[in-house]
Short mmCIF file of C-alpha atoms in Angstrom, two decimals:
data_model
loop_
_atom_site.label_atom_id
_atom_site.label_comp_id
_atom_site.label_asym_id
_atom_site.label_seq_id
_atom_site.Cartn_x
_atom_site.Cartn_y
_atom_site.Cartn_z
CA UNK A 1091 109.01 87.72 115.09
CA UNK A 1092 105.89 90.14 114.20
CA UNK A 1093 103.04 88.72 115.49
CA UNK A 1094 98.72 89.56 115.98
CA UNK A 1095 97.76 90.08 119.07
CA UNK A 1096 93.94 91.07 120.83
CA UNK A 1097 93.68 94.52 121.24
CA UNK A 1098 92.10 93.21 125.28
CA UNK A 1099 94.88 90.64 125.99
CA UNK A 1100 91.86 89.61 128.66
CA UNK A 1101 89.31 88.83 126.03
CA UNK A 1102 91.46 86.46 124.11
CA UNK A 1103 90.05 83.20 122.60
CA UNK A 1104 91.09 80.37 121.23
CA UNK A 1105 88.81 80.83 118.03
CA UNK A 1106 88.89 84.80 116.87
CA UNK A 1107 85.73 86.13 114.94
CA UNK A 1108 85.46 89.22 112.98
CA UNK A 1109 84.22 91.19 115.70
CA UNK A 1110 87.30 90.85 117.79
CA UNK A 1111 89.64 93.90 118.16
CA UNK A 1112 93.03 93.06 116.66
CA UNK A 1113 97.17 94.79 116.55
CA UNK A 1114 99.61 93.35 114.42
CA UNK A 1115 103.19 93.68 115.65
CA UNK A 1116 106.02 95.27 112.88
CA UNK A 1117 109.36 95.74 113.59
CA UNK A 1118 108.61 95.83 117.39
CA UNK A 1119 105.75 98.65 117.03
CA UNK A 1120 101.97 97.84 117.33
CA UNK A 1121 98.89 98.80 114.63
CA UNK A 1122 95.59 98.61 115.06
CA UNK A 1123 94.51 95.66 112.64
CA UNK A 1124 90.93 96.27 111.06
CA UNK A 1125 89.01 92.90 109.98
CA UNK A 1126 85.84 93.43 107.51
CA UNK A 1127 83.68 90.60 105.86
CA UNK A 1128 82.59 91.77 102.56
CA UNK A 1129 80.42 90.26 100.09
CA UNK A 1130 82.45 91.37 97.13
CA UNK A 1131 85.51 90.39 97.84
CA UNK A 1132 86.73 87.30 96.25
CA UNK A 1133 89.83 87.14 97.85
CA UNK A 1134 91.61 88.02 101.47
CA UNK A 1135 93.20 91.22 101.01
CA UNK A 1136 96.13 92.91 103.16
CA UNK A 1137 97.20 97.15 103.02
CA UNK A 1138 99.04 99.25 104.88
CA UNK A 1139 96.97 102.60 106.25
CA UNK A 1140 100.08 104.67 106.41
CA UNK A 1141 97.80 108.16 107.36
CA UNK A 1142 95.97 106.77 109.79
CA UNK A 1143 99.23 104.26 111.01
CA UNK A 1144 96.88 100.86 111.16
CA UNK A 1145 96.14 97.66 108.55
CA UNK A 1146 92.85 97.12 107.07
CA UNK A 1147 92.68 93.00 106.39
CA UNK A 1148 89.14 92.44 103.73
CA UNK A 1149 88.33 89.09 103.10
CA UNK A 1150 84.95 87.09 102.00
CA UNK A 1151 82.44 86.08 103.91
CA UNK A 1152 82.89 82.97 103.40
CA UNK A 1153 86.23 82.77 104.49
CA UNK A 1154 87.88 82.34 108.27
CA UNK A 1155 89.08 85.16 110.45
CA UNK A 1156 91.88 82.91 111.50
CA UNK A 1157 92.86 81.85 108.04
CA UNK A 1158 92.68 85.86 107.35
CA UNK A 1159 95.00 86.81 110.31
CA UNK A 1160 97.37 84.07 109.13
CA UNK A 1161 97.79 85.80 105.91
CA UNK A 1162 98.05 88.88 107.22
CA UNK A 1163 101.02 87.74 109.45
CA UNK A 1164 102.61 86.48 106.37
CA UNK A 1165 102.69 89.96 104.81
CA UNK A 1166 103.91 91.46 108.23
CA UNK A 1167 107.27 91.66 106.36
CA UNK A 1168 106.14 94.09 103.18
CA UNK A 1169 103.48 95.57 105.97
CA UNK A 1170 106.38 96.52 107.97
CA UNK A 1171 108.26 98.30 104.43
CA UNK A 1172 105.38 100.20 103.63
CA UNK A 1173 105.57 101.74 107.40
CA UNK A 1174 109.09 102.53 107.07
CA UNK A 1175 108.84 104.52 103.50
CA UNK A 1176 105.73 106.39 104.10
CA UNK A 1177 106.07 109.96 104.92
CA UNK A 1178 105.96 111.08 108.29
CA UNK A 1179 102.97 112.87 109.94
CA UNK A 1180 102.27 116.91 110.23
CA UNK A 1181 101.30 117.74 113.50
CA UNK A 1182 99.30 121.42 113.55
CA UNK A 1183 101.31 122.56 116.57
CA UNK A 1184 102.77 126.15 117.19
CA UNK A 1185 105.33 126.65 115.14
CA UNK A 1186 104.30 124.44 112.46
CA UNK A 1187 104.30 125.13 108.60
CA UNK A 1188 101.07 124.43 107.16
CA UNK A 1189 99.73 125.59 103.47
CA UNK A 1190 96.44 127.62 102.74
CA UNK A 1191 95.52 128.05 98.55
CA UNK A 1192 98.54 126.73 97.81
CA UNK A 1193 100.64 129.46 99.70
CA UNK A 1194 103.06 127.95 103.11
CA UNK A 1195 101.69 129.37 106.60
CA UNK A 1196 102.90 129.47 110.06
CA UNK A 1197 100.97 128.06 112.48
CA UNK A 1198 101.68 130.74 115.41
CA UNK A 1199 99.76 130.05 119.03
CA UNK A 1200 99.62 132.62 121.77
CA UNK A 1201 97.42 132.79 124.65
CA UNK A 1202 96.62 136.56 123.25
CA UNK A 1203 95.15 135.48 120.27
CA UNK A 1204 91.64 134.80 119.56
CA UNK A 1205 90.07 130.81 119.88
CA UNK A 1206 89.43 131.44 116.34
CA UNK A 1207 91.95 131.23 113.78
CA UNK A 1208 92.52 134.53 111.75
CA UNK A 1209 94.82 134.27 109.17
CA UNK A 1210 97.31 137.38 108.48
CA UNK A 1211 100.70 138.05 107.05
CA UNK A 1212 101.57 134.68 106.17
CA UNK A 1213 100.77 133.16 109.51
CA UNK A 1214 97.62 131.65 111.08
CA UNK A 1215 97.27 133.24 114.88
CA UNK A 1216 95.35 131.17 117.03
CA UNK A 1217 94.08 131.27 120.83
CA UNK A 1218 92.93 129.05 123.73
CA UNK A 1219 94.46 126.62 124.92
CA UNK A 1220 97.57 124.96 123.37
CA UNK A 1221 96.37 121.88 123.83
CA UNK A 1222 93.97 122.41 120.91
CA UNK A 1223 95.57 124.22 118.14
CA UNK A 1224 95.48 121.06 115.73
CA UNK A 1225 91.19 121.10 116.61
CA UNK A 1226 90.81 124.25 116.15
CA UNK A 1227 92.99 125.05 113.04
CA UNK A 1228 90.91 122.06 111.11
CA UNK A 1229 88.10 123.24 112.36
CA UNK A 1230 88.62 127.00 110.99
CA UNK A 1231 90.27 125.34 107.93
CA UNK A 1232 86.62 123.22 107.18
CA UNK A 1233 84.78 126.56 107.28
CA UNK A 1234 87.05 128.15 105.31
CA UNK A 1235 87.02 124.86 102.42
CA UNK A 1236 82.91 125.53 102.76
CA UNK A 1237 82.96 128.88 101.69
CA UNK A 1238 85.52 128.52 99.14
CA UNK A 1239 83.77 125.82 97.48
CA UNK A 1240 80.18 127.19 97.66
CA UNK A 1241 81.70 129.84 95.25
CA UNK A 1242 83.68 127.33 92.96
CA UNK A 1243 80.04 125.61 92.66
CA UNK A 1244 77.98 128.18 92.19
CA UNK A 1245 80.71 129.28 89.59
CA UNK A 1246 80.56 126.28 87.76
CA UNK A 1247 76.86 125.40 87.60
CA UNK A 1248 76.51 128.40 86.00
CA UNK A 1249 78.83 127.40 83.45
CA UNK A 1250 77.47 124.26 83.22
CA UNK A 1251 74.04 125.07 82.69
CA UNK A 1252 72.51 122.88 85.91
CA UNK A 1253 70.90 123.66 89.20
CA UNK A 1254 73.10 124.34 92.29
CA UNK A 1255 73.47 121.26 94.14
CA UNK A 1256 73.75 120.47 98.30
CA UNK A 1257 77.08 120.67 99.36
CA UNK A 1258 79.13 118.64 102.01
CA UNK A 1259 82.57 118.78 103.20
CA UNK A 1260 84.09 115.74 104.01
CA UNK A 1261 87.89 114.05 104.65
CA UNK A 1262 87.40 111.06 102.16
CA UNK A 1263 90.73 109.56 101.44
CA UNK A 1264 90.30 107.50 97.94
CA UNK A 1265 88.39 110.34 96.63
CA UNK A 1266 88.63 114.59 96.74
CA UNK A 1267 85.16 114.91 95.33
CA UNK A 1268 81.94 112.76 94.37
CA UNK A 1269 78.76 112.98 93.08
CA UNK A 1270 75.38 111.78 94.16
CA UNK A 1271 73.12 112.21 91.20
CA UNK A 1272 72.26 115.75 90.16
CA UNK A 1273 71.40 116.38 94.45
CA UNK A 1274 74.80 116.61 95.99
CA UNK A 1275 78.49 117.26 95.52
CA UNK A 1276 80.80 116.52 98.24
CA UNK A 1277 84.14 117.66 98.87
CA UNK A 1278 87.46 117.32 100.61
CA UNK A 1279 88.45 119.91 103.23
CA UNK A 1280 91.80 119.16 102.57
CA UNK A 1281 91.97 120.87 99.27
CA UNK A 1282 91.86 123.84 100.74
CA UNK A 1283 95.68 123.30 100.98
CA UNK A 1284 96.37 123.02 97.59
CA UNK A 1285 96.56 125.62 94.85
CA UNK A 1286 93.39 127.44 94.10
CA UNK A 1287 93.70 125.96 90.43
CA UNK A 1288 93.57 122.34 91.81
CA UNK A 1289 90.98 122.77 93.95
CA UNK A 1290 88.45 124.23 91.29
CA UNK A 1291 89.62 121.59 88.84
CA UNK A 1292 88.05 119.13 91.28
CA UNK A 1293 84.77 121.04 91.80
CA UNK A 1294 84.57 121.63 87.97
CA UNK A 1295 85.16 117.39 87.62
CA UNK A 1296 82.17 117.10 89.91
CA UNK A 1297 79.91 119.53 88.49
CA UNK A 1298 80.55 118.34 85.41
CA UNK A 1299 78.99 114.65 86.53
CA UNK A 1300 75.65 116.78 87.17
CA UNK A 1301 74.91 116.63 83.42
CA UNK A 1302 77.22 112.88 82.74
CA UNK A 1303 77.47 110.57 85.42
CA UNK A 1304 80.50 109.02 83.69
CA UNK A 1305 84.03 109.49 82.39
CA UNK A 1306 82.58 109.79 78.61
CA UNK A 1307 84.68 112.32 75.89
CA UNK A 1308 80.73 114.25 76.54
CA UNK A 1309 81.93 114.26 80.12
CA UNK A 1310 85.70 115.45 79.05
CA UNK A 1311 84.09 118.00 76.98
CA UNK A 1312 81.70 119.83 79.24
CA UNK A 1313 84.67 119.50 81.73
CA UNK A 1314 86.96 121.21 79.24
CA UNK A 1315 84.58 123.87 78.26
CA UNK A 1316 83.66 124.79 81.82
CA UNK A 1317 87.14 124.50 83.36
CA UNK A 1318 89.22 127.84 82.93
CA UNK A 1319 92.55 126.24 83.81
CA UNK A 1320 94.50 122.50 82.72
CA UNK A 1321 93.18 119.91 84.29
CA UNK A 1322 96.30 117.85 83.08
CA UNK A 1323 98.44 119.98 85.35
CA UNK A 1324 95.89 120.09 88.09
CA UNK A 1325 95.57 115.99 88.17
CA UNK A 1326 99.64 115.74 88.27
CA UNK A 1327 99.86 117.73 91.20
CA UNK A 1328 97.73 115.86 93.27
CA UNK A 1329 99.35 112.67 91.87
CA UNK A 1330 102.30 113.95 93.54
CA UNK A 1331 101.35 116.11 96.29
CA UNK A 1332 97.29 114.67 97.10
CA UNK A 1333 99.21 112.15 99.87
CA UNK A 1334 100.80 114.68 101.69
CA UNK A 1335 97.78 116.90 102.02
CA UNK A 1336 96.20 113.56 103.94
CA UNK A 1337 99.25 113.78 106.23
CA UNK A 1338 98.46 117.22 107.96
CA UNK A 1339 97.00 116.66 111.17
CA UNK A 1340 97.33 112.84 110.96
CA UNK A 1341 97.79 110.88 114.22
CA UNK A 1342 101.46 110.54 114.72
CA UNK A 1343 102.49 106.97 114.86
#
């Protein structure tokens, strides 16, 4: 039977509180099991973090961790489905296929190589030690994203008629890009992966919320008029390959 144990078997007690560390049991593996208390939420809510291979459980404030972990044992049956159909992890290891603009690369390690990644003929050469090839390929791989997008923004902006805004790279995984007002865009690393059309559809979308912070046909239209390629296409494919791209260099479960 899947059950909810304390992460520190030591620290059990009889009464569990939010603050408690938590694993679920499913199918005779363990999760991490994440409890929040959130003011909006009007209901105790269950889902299955298949990237990062643990369950998030959101309930009110109002409402009991115990009566939360109870429902959250209930679902251990459709918890323990959405583990077994979700893709399996990409580990950056030696050896490992990996893609850059849209284009596959080999991840090839040698102790010869430099510490820093240099991508050439198809491959990605990397030094040090093996041990951190997955750290240091990100980390080359963020760099890389920052440039890239600095000259998507500065592209677009001009385009758009509005001031260049700060820029962040981040690993958000409900959203590729956002907007803070008209002083900051920030950005996915990841979509440095995908095809250079899908990744400047996504800078274009947020510079276009510099001038409408909305989804209005004004906002379609500047988007449209300031976007060289088809955004249709470019929202399809990440539709149906954005959850992969959050698989490469996820924890393996």
């Amino acid at each position: 039977m899947n059950s909810i144990f304390w992460t520190d078997r030591s620290k059990a007690r009889p009464v569990p509180t939010e603050r408690d560390e938590f694993e679920i049991e499913l199918e005779g593996r363990f999760y991490p099991l994440q409890v929040r208390k959130l003011a909006q939420a009007r209901s105790i809510a269950v889902s299955a973090d298949t990237v990062k291979g643990e369950v998030k459980l959101t309930m009110p404030r109002y409402a009991s961790t115990v009566q939360a972990l109870r429902f959250a044992q209930s679902k251990s049956d459709w918890l323990a489905e959405r583990f077994a159909d979700a893709l399996p992890a990409v580990p950056i290891i030696n050896g490992a296929e990996i893609a850059f603009a849209g284009e596959s690369h080999t991840i090839r390690w040698s102790a010869e190589y430099s510490r820093k990644p240099l991508k050439i003929e198809g491959e990605i050469r990397v030094g040090g030690p093996e041990n951190r090839i997955e750290a240091r390929v990100i980390s080359w791989m963020k760099d890389q994203s920052r440039d890239m997008y600095a000259e998507d923004l500065a592209f677009y902006c001009d385009r758009a008629e509005v001031d260049l805004p700060a820029l962040s790279v981040g690993d958000a995984r409900r959203r590729w890009g956002s907007c803070s007002g008209r002083k900051s865009i920030r950005l996915s690393w990841r979509l440095i992966m995908a095809p250079p059309m899908v990744r400047r559809s996504v800078v274009a979308h947020e510079v276009a919320h510099l001038r409408h912070m909305n989804h209005s046909p004004a906002f379609y239209a500047l988007l449209d008029q300031i976007f060289e390629g088809k955004r249709n296409e470019a929202d399809l494919w990440l539709k149906q390959h954005g959850a992969a791209l959050h698989l490469i260099g996820a924890p393996i479960r």
